Amino acid sequence: MHRYKFFHILIFFFIASIIWAQESATTETKGNAILKKVDEILTPGSVEFYRKLINEEPNGNKKEFIFYSVKKDRDKVAMLYLSPASDKGRATLRLGENMWLYIPNVGKPIRITSLQSVVGGVFNNADIMRLDYSAEYDAINLEEGTADYILGLKAKTRTVSYDSLKMWVNKKNNIVKKVECYAASGKLLKTLDFKNVKDFGKGIVRPAVIETTSPLYKGFKSILIYSKVNRKNFPDEVFSINFLPRLSELR
Amino acid sequence: MTIIKYSFLSCRIIPILFFWGTAFAQDYDFDIPEEEEKAKIEFSGNLDARWAVLQTNKSSPFYGLNFFGMEKPDEYLSQYRLDFYFNGDYSYKQVGFTIRTFTEYTHEGSIDLFIFELFGNLNFSPRLTMGIGKRRYNWGKGYAFNPVGYVNTEKDPENPDLALAGKSSAFIYYNRSFSSGLIQNLTFSTIILPQEAYILDKYAGLDSTSLAVKLYLLLQNIDLDFMVFIGKNQPQLYGMDFSTNLMENFEVHGEVSYANNEYTPVIQDSMVQMTNRDGFSYLLGLRYLNDLNITFIAEYYHNNSGMTNLEYENYLNFLRSNLHSLETELISYSKSIMTTNFRTKNLMRDYIYFKASLPEPFDWLYSSVSIFTIYNVNDNSFVLSPQIGYKPFTNSEILFWPSFFFGDYNSEYGSKQFKNKVEIWFRFYF
């Protein structure tokens, strides 16, 4: 009798674990599908765009930069500094995990790390030269609120800037509303608020403003404003270190 | 009642919404720098106003020779100079033109204008570009030193980021990317370098033209370069370099160069003799960012054509004996040797470069601090130089930059013409 009871318990756990695994796999698949839609909306295919970065300091002062950026596929981004004059002509390139900075005076691209910040303030290089979320993160958790999906994302490799993300996505249009970035210790590093959804034309509808705050930089705020987001095809050679001095030709 | 409601709406709410919308648009609106469809002409540059206090090194033969015949200067000297960099870029479709000039002003009546770069280029496609003129090249992955910098203008390791003059040349680049496979990008560069005019200041021998070729590969996550330099009456140079990120905050780089048929000057029997120095020069370096946001750069450099301790002492003794002779001809001869045969920034064999830099320390906004040292492993002399930077306004920068030289009187840094110096730079960009 005891032997049958043991088998019943065993079978129960076996079936429960299969259902749990299947449920979990379904959640991950659905989460990753939502993440891909988020990426498609934020930077669809091959695009060019202008951005203004405003670093607001605790004393009320502001530091501003304007960039021209081009992006292709999930992991190719190049960016040219248009202002201020002290930084004009600088260019950065990101290919997957590799990043380079070109300074006209130095005359050659040098490798930089994603954790450095070439603009100061809350943003690091990986924030400014962000790849598709789905290129760097896997969805491991999905919660459904009344208006939003809440995705739990885990970095695919240890070289990614943040160990995990929590992402709020509008259920109606798959537009991201908020992202929280966490360290491996679980500490909150940054919060990104996506605002001002705007129609840029050619089917591109996305948030035009990203406000970033960090508990590590109390009183600081970084605002990234998008303009002239435009679909444009670029050859792969544009995303190479030897093209960095020529990036302004694309404008 | 309905009319009252609508009038309330139109009088109060609509203006509020309008003003809110306007205010919001103002907050998140910006002007994009003008985009011209036709020709683009851009000017840029910076002015460096520099003031320095320098402590002279009376035991240095370089000091003695450079200041020979002048009224005995004080132990401390000051220097005030204006360095003006003015750049112009023109582009129209596939054609580009670049000029970079440098003007140095030290006193009334003395303005030196230098053309750093002056070249035109044809951009056939993103894959193919060629150009001709005077252009600066910067080969190699090292920050302070570049043993594979065959076409580089020698940079000052104490200030490696400074703009420098280029070389008269013609160049062609072929750039190709691959979407899959081991090699992601390949660039083939060919540079032809005619010799500078030395006959009547207008002509040079045809057979003294040099050729430099470089192949760049992005191999998975590794930058790799292979390069060759050949020319008549020049050493044949073969080299390679690499750079890669081992972690997201840790980069390593290296260079190795082999010189064949290389001859370098040394002093033997009170004469300049050319001695054969075939062999390898190399550099190994790293860049590391720690949790405190401090960036460390460290490099070890072996310069095969550099002088040994004994050779450097012979060189100093040669200069000293000529200086002490008080004969004008010998002193002029020594000065010309200093600026022709022994003009490189690092004359000896083995160096360690180390730099630590931190942006906005102690939450001091717009400031940065750094310190670097260049240590001569052969004679244990070194320079130590902290730097404090502050950017009070956009497009302006102030640098406080002292440098201290350590070593005995026969060592490289101990024999510099200045023992110590303090510089203040005011930099304005436009």
XYZ file of C-alpha atoms in Angstrom:
681
model
C 0.000 0.000 0.000
C 2.877 2.358 0.983
C 4.666 1.399 -2.194
C 1.673 2.537 -4.339
C 1.430 5.780 -2.391
C 5.098 6.472 -3.105
C 4.556 5.866 -6.830
C 1.531 8.182 -6.845
C 3.574 10.967 -5.282
C 6.397 10.345 -7.733
C 4.054 10.447 -10.735
C 2.426 13.619 -9.359
C 5.800 15.381 -9.079
C 6.851 14.135 -12.508
C 3.719 15.492 -14.199
C 3.880 18.728 -12.165
C 7.488 19.332 -13.155
C 6.665 18.729 -16.870
C 3.777 21.203 -16.670
C 5.972 23.703 -14.803
C 8.803 23.353 -17.341
C 6.382 23.722 -20.238
C 4.740 26.729 -18.596
C 8.131 28.287 -17.978
C 9.252 27.638 -21.564
C 6.025 29.183 -22.866
C 6.551 32.237 -20.652
C 10.130 32.649 -21.925
C 9.065 32.221 -25.553
C 6.259 34.736 -25.177
C 8.542 37.119 -23.258
C 11.229 36.954 -25.940
C 8.627 37.508 -28.658
C 7.441 40.665 -26.845
C 11.064 41.785 -26.452
C 11.663 41.433 -30.206
C 8.571 43.552 -30.893
C 9.890 46.181 -28.455
C 13.185 46.258 -30.392
C 11.448 46.490 -33.757
C 9.528 49.529 -32.534
C 12.527 51.277 -30.954
C 14.993 50.840 -33.834
C 13.403 49.188 -36.840
C 16.001 47.593 -39.150
C 18.508 49.973 -40.675
C 17.945 53.548 -39.460
C 19.554 56.943 -38.988
C 18.564 59.396 -36.266
C 19.645 62.481 -34.390
C 19.758 62.688 -30.611
C 20.234 65.425 -28.119
C 21.606 64.434 -24.736
C 21.026 66.775 -21.818
C 22.903 66.002 -18.613
C 21.241 67.887 -15.775
C 23.475 68.409 -12.762
C 22.295 68.784 -9.142
C 23.189 72.499 -9.191
C 20.831 73.030 -12.133
C 23.583 73.314 -14.739
C 23.165 71.474 -18.017
C 25.657 69.852 -20.348
C 24.396 69.172 -23.855
C 25.539 67.021 -26.756
C 24.053 66.388 -30.198
C 24.777 63.153 -32.038
C 24.073 61.748 -35.453
C 23.647 57.971 -35.242
C 23.223 55.092 -37.642
C 22.168 51.568 -36.747
C 21.926 48.337 -38.678
C 20.841 44.847 -37.662
C 20.764 44.092 -33.967
C 24.354 44.853 -33.086
C 25.859 47.585 -35.298
C 25.794 51.220 -34.137
C 27.934 54.189 -35.163
C 27.645 57.695 -33.774
C 29.104 61.084 -34.699
C 29.367 64.045 -32.301
C 27.939 67.211 -33.867
C 28.215 69.510 -30.863
C 29.681 70.971 -28.664
C 32.694 72.217 -30.639
C 35.128 70.655 -28.135
C 33.822 67.193 -29.077
C 32.808 67.774 -32.692
C 34.130 65.154 -35.100
C 34.506 62.455 -32.479
C 32.936 59.193 -33.536
C 32.156 55.935 -31.774
C 31.445 52.513 -33.174
C 29.905 49.468 -31.551
C 29.911 46.020 -33.104
C 28.412 43.578 -30.612
C 30.635 43.701 -27.549
C 33.391 45.715 -29.288
C 33.503 49.498 -28.945
C 35.904 52.071 -30.409
C 36.323 55.827 -30.089
C 37.830 57.991 -32.829
C 39.218 61.420 -31.856
C 40.252 63.580 -34.847
C 43.373 64.935 -33.078
C 44.583 61.449 -32.191
C 43.871 60.212 -35.713
C 43.118 56.577 -34.931
C 40.280 54.621 -33.329
C 41.041 53.253 -29.875
C 39.177 50.505 -28.085
C 37.027 51.679 -25.209
C 35.039 49.776 -22.634
C 31.270 49.752 -22.455
C 31.363 50.795 -18.796
C 33.308 54.013 -19.449
C 31.432 57.211 -20.114
C 32.597 59.485 -22.896
C 29.824 61.991 -22.150
C 29.810 61.939 -18.341
C 26.657 62.021 -16.228
C 24.384 59.033 -15.750
C 24.955 57.458 -19.179
C 27.802 55.084 -19.886
C 28.978 54.153 -23.387
C 26.723 51.106 -23.569
C 23.668 53.270 -22.800
C 24.455 55.721 -25.578
C 25.426 52.995 -28.056
C 22.709 50.566 -27.016
C 22.151 47.435 -29.070
C 18.784 45.708 -29.392
C 17.596 44.476 -26.002
C 17.036 41.013 -27.504
C 20.682 40.921 -28.653
C 21.903 41.201 -25.065
C 19.090 39.864 -22.876
C 16.778 36.842 -22.586
C 13.282 37.079 -21.124
C 13.118 34.779 -18.106
C 9.965 36.071 -16.529
C 6.681 37.555 -17.727
C 3.945 39.101 -15.629
C 0.747 40.486 -17.088
C -0.653 43.587 -15.422
C -3.868 45.275 -16.474
C -2.179 47.635 -18.941
C 1.406 46.401 -19.149
C 3.538 43.352 -19.596
C 6.318 43.271 -17.009
C 9.325 41.418 -18.400
C 12.182 40.060 -16.338
C 15.313 40.049 -18.520
C 18.640 38.361 -17.846
C 21.938 39.229 -19.567
C 23.066 36.588 -22.067
C 26.737 37.029 -21.175
C 28.746 38.521 -18.321
C 30.104 41.253 -20.577
C 26.707 42.980 -20.798
C 26.550 46.205 -18.762
C 23.602 45.223 -16.547
C 23.013 41.780 -15.104
C 19.236 42.024 -15.330
C 16.467 44.380 -16.411
C 12.843 44.821 -15.456
C 10.847 46.198 -18.373
C 7.321 47.604 -18.512
C 5.737 47.266 -21.962
C 2.368 48.672 -23.047
C 0.146 45.680 -23.880
C -1.749 47.554 -26.604
C 1.143 48.668 -28.789
C 4.264 46.899 -27.404
C 5.926 50.236 -26.703
C 8.319 50.181 -23.771
C 7.377 52.520 -20.915
C 10.020 51.963 -18.284
C 13.202 49.932 -17.739
C 14.984 49.318 -14.457
C 18.612 48.174 -14.668
C 20.058 45.971 -11.934
C 23.545 44.769 -10.961
C 24.227 41.081 -10.276
C 23.836 41.877 -6.551
C 20.248 42.954 -7.217
C 21.072 46.627 -6.649
C 19.103 49.111 -8.759
C 21.555 51.036 -10.964
C 19.360 53.082 -13.290
C 15.763 53.795 -14.228
C 14.842 54.747 -17.790
C 11.468 56.387 -18.435
C 10.332 56.330 -22.062
C 8.082 59.295 -22.855
C 6.433 61.315 -25.581
C 5.468 58.640 -28.138
C 5.825 60.275 -31.545
C 5.139 59.348 -35.167
C 8.422 59.875 -37.069
C 6.909 58.744 -40.381
C 7.467 55.659 -42.534
C 5.736 53.571 -39.878
C 8.141 54.528 -37.082
C 6.202 55.298 -33.916
C 8.323 55.280 -30.787
C 9.077 57.242 -27.609
C 10.952 60.427 -28.483
C 12.277 61.071 -24.981
C 14.146 58.867 -22.531
C 14.734 60.229 -19.044
C 17.330 58.434 -16.982
C 17.982 58.679 -13.263
C 20.233 56.688 -10.989
C 20.353 56.229 -7.221
C 24.156 56.253 -7.648
C 24.052 59.818 -9.068
C 21.650 61.612 -6.759
C 20.287 64.818 -8.248
C 21.533 63.994 -11.766
C 19.183 63.398 -14.663
C 19.970 62.572 -18.271
C 17.454 63.264 -21.009
C 17.857 61.787 -24.463
C 15.663 63.315 -27.178
C 15.233 61.612 -30.557
C 14.656 63.490 -33.794
C 14.510 62.685 -37.525
C 14.370 58.915 -37.041
C 14.490 57.697 -40.613
C 14.750 54.332 -42.344
C 17.900 54.200 -44.469
C 20.012 51.345 -45.780
C 23.731 51.347 -45.072
C 26.408 48.984 -46.366
C 28.204 46.952 -43.682
C 31.442 48.862 -44.370
C 29.916 51.940 -42.720
C 30.197 50.010 -39.447
C 33.967 49.571 -39.499
C 36.724 51.436 -37.653
C 38.279 52.719 -40.858
C 35.024 54.431 -41.853
C 34.762 56.403 -38.587
C 36.619 59.485 -39.949
C 34.141 59.491 -42.892
C 30.917 59.150 -40.879
C 29.829 62.742 -41.605
C 29.477 61.798 -45.316
C 26.262 59.953 -44.442
C 24.382 63.058 -43.248
C -25.587 75.641 -18.640
C -23.967 73.848 -21.561
C -22.776 77.143 -22.972
C -21.249 78.028 -19.609
C -19.462 74.676 -19.528
C -18.034 75.102 -23.030
C -16.965 78.644 -22.305
C -15.223 77.385 -19.147
C -13.488 74.782 -21.284
C -12.437 77.223 -23.946
C -11.371 79.936 -21.521
C -9.522 77.905 -18.931
C -8.707 74.365 -19.941
C -7.789 74.848 -23.581
C -5.274 77.644 -22.853
C -3.840 75.548 -20.033
C -3.456 72.571 -22.361
C -1.998 74.825 -25.046
C 0.561 76.348 -22.716
C 1.367 72.987 -21.189
C 1.895 71.615 -24.689
C 4.050 74.586 -25.652
C 6.090 74.308 -22.494
C 6.579 70.603 -23.095
C 7.588 71.203 -26.695
C 10.119 73.791 -25.541
C 11.638 71.377 -23.056
C 12.088 68.625 -25.600
C 12.895 70.593 -28.720
C 16.312 71.258 -30.178
C 17.895 72.572 -33.318
C 19.769 70.129 -35.480
C 22.964 71.582 -36.954
C 22.292 72.575 -40.518
C 22.240 69.800 -43.028
C 23.296 70.889 -46.481
C 22.568 68.811 -49.507
C 25.296 70.306 -51.609
C 28.806 71.278 -50.595
C 29.656 71.287 -46.905
C 32.292 73.596 -45.512
C 33.140 73.418 -41.846
C 35.672 75.296 -39.772
C 36.808 74.317 -36.323
C 39.794 74.650 -34.053
C 41.076 75.685 -30.678
C 43.285 78.215 -29.008
C 45.687 77.066 -26.292
C 46.988 79.909 -24.156
C 49.855 78.437 -22.127
C 51.843 79.896 -19.318
C 54.722 77.965 -17.786
C 57.261 78.328 -14.999
C 60.389 76.289 -15.658
C 63.270 75.458 -13.331
C 66.489 75.246 -15.329
C 68.914 72.360 -14.958
C 72.378 73.935 -14.941
C 74.177 70.577 -15.069
C 72.394 69.585 -18.288
C 74.454 69.870 -21.498
C 71.200 70.452 -23.392
C 70.546 73.502 -21.226
C 74.148 74.678 -21.678
C 74.062 74.323 -25.464
C 70.569 75.750 -26.029
C 71.251 78.797 -23.849
C 74.924 79.212 -24.888
C 76.004 82.790 -25.384
C 72.880 84.209 -23.839
C 72.751 86.400 -20.819
C 72.860 84.081 -17.819
C 69.198 83.341 -17.223
C 67.716 83.001 -13.772
C 67.161 79.597 -12.248
C 63.470 80.026 -12.976
C 62.176 81.005 -16.389
C 58.675 81.699 -17.559
C 57.137 81.061 -20.925
C 53.986 82.482 -22.398
C 52.761 81.148 -25.716
C 49.646 80.946 -27.804
C 49.027 77.841 -29.908
C 46.273 78.284 -32.443
C 44.847 75.314 -34.353
C 42.585 76.128 -37.290
C 40.921 73.403 -39.341
C 38.829 73.502 -42.484
C 36.923 70.670 -44.131
C 35.155 70.817 -47.461
C 33.122 68.031 -49.016
C 30.997 67.787 -52.098
C 29.589 64.407 -53.084
C 32.603 62.092 -53.418
C 35.246 64.804 -53.109
C 36.773 65.991 -49.859
C 39.428 68.513 -48.919
C 41.031 69.060 -45.524
C 43.397 71.648 -44.125
C 44.762 71.750 -40.585
C 47.050 74.555 -39.553
C 49.032 75.362 -36.447
C 50.236 78.818 -35.490
C 52.595 79.484 -32.602
C 52.946 82.920 -31.092
C 55.526 83.634 -28.413
C 56.326 87.323 -28.815
C 55.566 90.307 -31.028
C 56.951 89.830 -34.517
C 57.321 86.101 -34.210
C 54.458 84.075 -35.636
C 55.216 80.627 -36.975
C 52.581 79.108 -39.238
C 52.704 75.378 -39.963
C 50.530 73.356 -42.318
C 49.872 70.191 -40.325
C 47.638 68.577 -42.921
C 46.595 69.530 -46.441
C 45.044 66.845 -48.580
C 42.252 66.033 -50.972
C 40.465 62.723 -51.142
C 38.107 60.879 -53.476
C 35.567 58.664 -51.764
C 34.499 56.284 -54.510
C 32.342 54.232 -52.128
C 32.315 53.140 -48.480
C 34.731 50.451 -49.639
C 37.233 52.488 -51.607
C 38.877 55.830 -50.926
C 42.068 57.473 -52.081
C 43.776 60.785 -51.544
C 46.906 62.835 -51.930
C 48.584 65.593 -49.957
C 50.067 66.036 -46.522
C 48.296 63.821 -44.032
C 48.822 62.559 -40.523
C 48.787 58.798 -40.013
C 48.691 57.030 -36.696
C 49.531 53.343 -36.894
C 49.777 51.101 -33.858
C 47.692 50.354 -30.796
C 49.991 51.824 -28.133
C 48.919 54.963 -26.287
C 52.323 56.525 -25.530
C 54.619 54.645 -27.933
C 54.183 52.969 -31.319
C 57.010 50.697 -32.495
C 54.927 49.885 -35.617
C 54.205 53.557 -36.331
C 56.244 53.467 -39.551
C 54.328 56.342 -41.142
C 53.575 58.243 -37.928
C 54.912 61.610 -36.981
C 56.659 60.900 -33.711
C 54.394 61.850 -30.839
C 55.391 63.200 -27.470
C 54.683 60.459 -24.912
C 54.190 63.223 -22.311
C 51.233 64.470 -24.376
C 50.184 61.741 -26.847
C 46.833 63.376 -27.720
C 48.345 66.552 -29.172
C 47.683 67.297 -32.867
C 50.785 66.753 -35.012
C 51.993 67.435 -38.532
C 51.395 64.877 -41.251
C 53.576 63.598 -44.076
C 53.495 64.248 -47.806
C 51.952 61.135 -49.281
C 49.372 59.471 -51.500
C 47.082 56.826 -50.010
C 44.470 54.313 -51.059
C 42.237 52.307 -48.694
C 40.110 49.302 -49.537
C 37.597 48.408 -46.803
C 35.415 45.287 -46.839
C 33.043 43.863 -44.228
C 31.767 40.321 -43.998
C 28.469 39.460 -42.374
C 29.525 36.015 -41.199
C 32.646 34.010 -40.600
C 35.869 34.490 -38.716
C 36.838 37.805 -40.348
C 34.272 40.577 -39.842
C 36.205 43.404 -41.489
C 39.293 43.775 -43.633
C 41.030 46.993 -44.678
C 43.993 47.183 -46.985
C 45.963 50.453 -46.867
C 48.727 51.504 -49.204
C 50.691 54.703 -48.608
C 53.330 56.127 -50.935
C 55.723 58.570 -49.276
C 57.941 60.658 -51.532
C 60.983 62.119 -49.836
C 60.719 65.715 -48.668
C 62.288 68.210 -51.075
C 65.970 68.615 -50.225
C 67.422 69.813 -53.530
C 66.987 73.613 -53.763
C 64.050 73.131 -51.381
C 61.955 71.945 -54.331
C 63.217 68.583 -55.563
C 64.051 65.140 -54.253
C 65.472 61.983 -55.782
C 62.833 59.758 -57.400
C 64.326 56.539 -56.077
C 64.043 57.692 -52.472
C 60.261 57.199 -52.427
C 59.040 54.818 -49.689
C 56.106 52.471 -49.569
C 54.042 51.437 -46.540
C 51.361 48.753 -46.622
C 48.974 47.663 -43.858
C 46.373 44.929 -43.627
C 43.754 45.336 -40.884
C 41.528 42.457 -39.792
C 38.728 42.363 -37.253
C 39.012 38.735 -36.316
C 36.088 37.836 -34.037
C 36.710 40.335 -31.216
C 40.385 41.037 -31.977
C 41.822 43.954 -33.951
C 44.855 42.755 -35.907
C 47.206 44.717 -38.166
C 50.095 43.499 -40.289
C 52.361 46.126 -41.813
C 55.448 46.529 -43.989
C 57.614 49.561 -44.769
C 60.189 49.580 -47.554
C 62.282 52.258 -49.228
C 65.707 52.844 -50.673
C 68.292 53.778 -48.043
C 65.681 53.001 -45.389
C 65.431 50.043 -43.043
C 62.926 47.371 -44.037
C 60.344 47.193 -41.295
C 57.883 44.365 -40.679
C 55.331 44.508 -37.893
C 52.035 43.500 -36.395
C 49.793 44.767 -33.633
C 46.666 43.629 -31.816
C 44.028 44.913 -29.434
C 41.121 43.186 -27.725
C 38.819 43.437 -24.721
C 39.322 40.541 -22.324
C 36.470 41.824 -20.180
C 34.051 44.743 -20.488
C 36.461 46.876 -18.401
C 39.811 45.373 -19.421
C 41.607 45.836 -22.740
C 45.029 44.532 -23.801
C 47.119 45.628 -26.767
C 50.532 44.953 -28.206
C 52.888 45.730 -31.057
C 55.982 44.021 -32.409
C 58.278 45.267 -35.143
C 61.348 43.800 -36.824
C 63.869 46.146 -38.422
C 66.267 44.938 -41.076
C 69.206 47.014 -42.196
C 68.557 49.644 -39.544
C 71.382 51.990 -38.616
C 71.206 54.370 -35.676
C 73.642 57.075 -34.587
C 75.942 56.630 -31.577
C 78.929 58.633 -30.395
C 82.263 56.851 -30.799
C 85.657 58.545 -30.570
C 83.942 61.940 -30.348
C 82.269 61.322 -33.692
C 78.788 60.374 -34.792
C 78.945 56.818 -36.100
C 76.122 54.802 -37.607
C 75.753 51.393 -36.024
C 73.644 48.465 -37.209
C 70.648 47.693 -34.987
C 68.637 44.944 -36.699
C 66.172 43.325 -34.347
C 62.808 43.493 -32.596
C 61.092 46.421 -30.910
C 57.874 45.720 -29.045
C 55.181 47.070 -26.768
C 52.668 45.428 -24.451
C 49.918 47.424 -22.802
C 46.597 47.364 -21.016
C 43.708 49.659 -20.211
C 41.621 48.901 -17.126
C 38.608 50.612 -15.574
C 38.001 49.828 -11.899
C 34.872 50.119 -9.736
C 35.889 53.633 -8.619
C 35.761 54.800 -12.260
C 39.565 55.163 -12.422
C 41.076 54.280 -15.803
C 44.592 52.820 -15.732
C 46.834 52.656 -18.776
C 50.103 50.743 -18.484
C 52.619 50.035 -21.252
C 56.047 48.462 -21.505
C 58.102 49.522 -24.517
C 61.358 48.047 -25.800
C 63.068 50.237 -28.381
C 65.679 48.124 -30.159
C 67.299 51.099 -31.879
C 67.633 53.026 -28.594
C 70.901 53.713 -26.806
C 72.359 51.687 -23.955
C 73.427 53.363 -20.698
C 77.024 53.565 -21.894
C 76.072 54.991 -25.281
C 73.890 57.638 -23.647
C 76.707 58.609 -21.264
C 79.079 58.877 -24.240
C 76.568 61.140 -25.949
C 76.257 63.388 -22.871
C 80.055 63.482 -22.389
C 80.500 64.406 -26.051
C 78.046 67.316 -25.683
C 79.637 68.427 -22.397
C 83.174 68.418 -23.797
C 82.086 70.445 -26.826
C 80.241 72.866 -24.563
C 83.223 73.283 -22.262
C 85.525 73.930 -25.233
C 83.612 77.220 -25.714
C 84.380 76.943 -29.441
C 81.477 78.277 -31.478
C 81.908 75.753 -34.272
C 81.878 72.763 -31.934
C 78.861 74.150 -30.124
C 76.972 74.687 -33.410
C 77.949 71.163 -34.497
C 76.626 69.746 -31.211
C 73.378 71.637 -31.569
C 72.849 70.345 -35.099
C 73.524 66.778 -33.945
C 70.967 67.193 -31.147
C 68.275 68.253 -33.602
C 69.076 65.842 -36.434
C 70.706 62.592 -35.283
C 69.333 62.503 -31.742
C 66.007 64.259 -32.043
C 63.677 61.389 -31.023
C 61.664 61.873 -27.853
C 62.883 58.651 -26.249
C 66.519 57.981 -26.944
C 67.026 54.875 -24.859
C 65.874 51.263 -24.865
C 63.259 50.334 -22.274
C 60.405 52.370 -20.852
C 57.352 51.862 -18.685
C 54.414 54.216 -19.102
C 51.704 54.353 -16.442
C 48.701 56.639 -16.229
C 45.705 56.786 -13.883
C 42.818 59.159 -14.577
C 39.562 59.898 -12.805
C 36.719 62.103 -14.078
C 34.859 64.266 -11.563
C 36.659 63.193 -8.356
C 34.906 63.895 -5.037
C 31.842 64.921 -7.093
C 33.702 68.009 -8.410
C 31.637 68.612 -11.503
C 33.374 69.180 -14.856
C 36.779 68.370 -13.372
C 39.214 65.542 -13.946
C 42.466 64.455 -12.342
C 45.195 62.239 -13.691
C 48.799 61.335 -13.076
C 51.305 59.679 -15.366
C 54.894 58.569 -15.208
C 57.382 57.526 -17.877
C 60.065 55.402 -16.267
C 63.342 54.709 -18.038
C 64.118 51.135 -17.017
C 67.749 51.380 -18.177
C 68.914 54.283 -16.019
C 66.087 54.481 -13.420
C 65.212 58.063 -14.289
C 61.611 59.155 -14.730
C 59.128 61.972 -15.170
C 56.132 62.269 -12.858
C 53.284 64.477 -13.938
C 49.919 65.036 -12.255
C 47.209 66.973 -14.091
C 44.056 68.715 -12.951
C 41.487 69.735 -15.550
C 38.352 71.841 -15.215
C 35.735 72.779 -17.807
C 33.965 75.883 -16.446
C 31.865 76.418 -19.569
C 31.048 74.489 -22.714
C 33.974 74.690 -25.179
C 36.479 75.853 -22.584
C 38.999 74.030 -20.445
C 41.653 74.917 -17.862
C 44.582 72.586 -17.179
C 47.018 72.768 -14.282
C 49.940 70.602 -15.242
C 53.189 70.292 -13.281
C 55.974 67.898 -14.342
C 58.870 66.711 -12.188
C 61.989 65.051 -13.597
C 64.009 62.610 -11.506
C 67.368 60.928 -12.142
C 71.117 61.507 -11.823
C 72.931 63.918 -14.105
C 73.945 61.165 -16.541
C 70.449 59.775 -16.880
C 67.894 60.651 -19.569
C 65.322 62.470 -17.422
C 67.977 63.770 -15.017
C 69.776 65.486 -17.903
C 66.760 67.311 -19.361
C 67.276 71.058 -19.712
C 64.540 71.746 -17.162
C 64.375 70.054 -13.760
C 60.735 70.831 -13.128
C 57.990 72.777 -14.804
C 54.480 73.938 -14.038
C 52.127 74.750 -16.882
C 48.679 76.305 -16.946
C 46.666 75.888 -20.116
C 43.550 77.806 -21.069
C 41.890 76.068 -23.981
C 39.055 77.481 -26.065
C 37.272 75.515 -28.794
C 35.187 76.804 -31.634
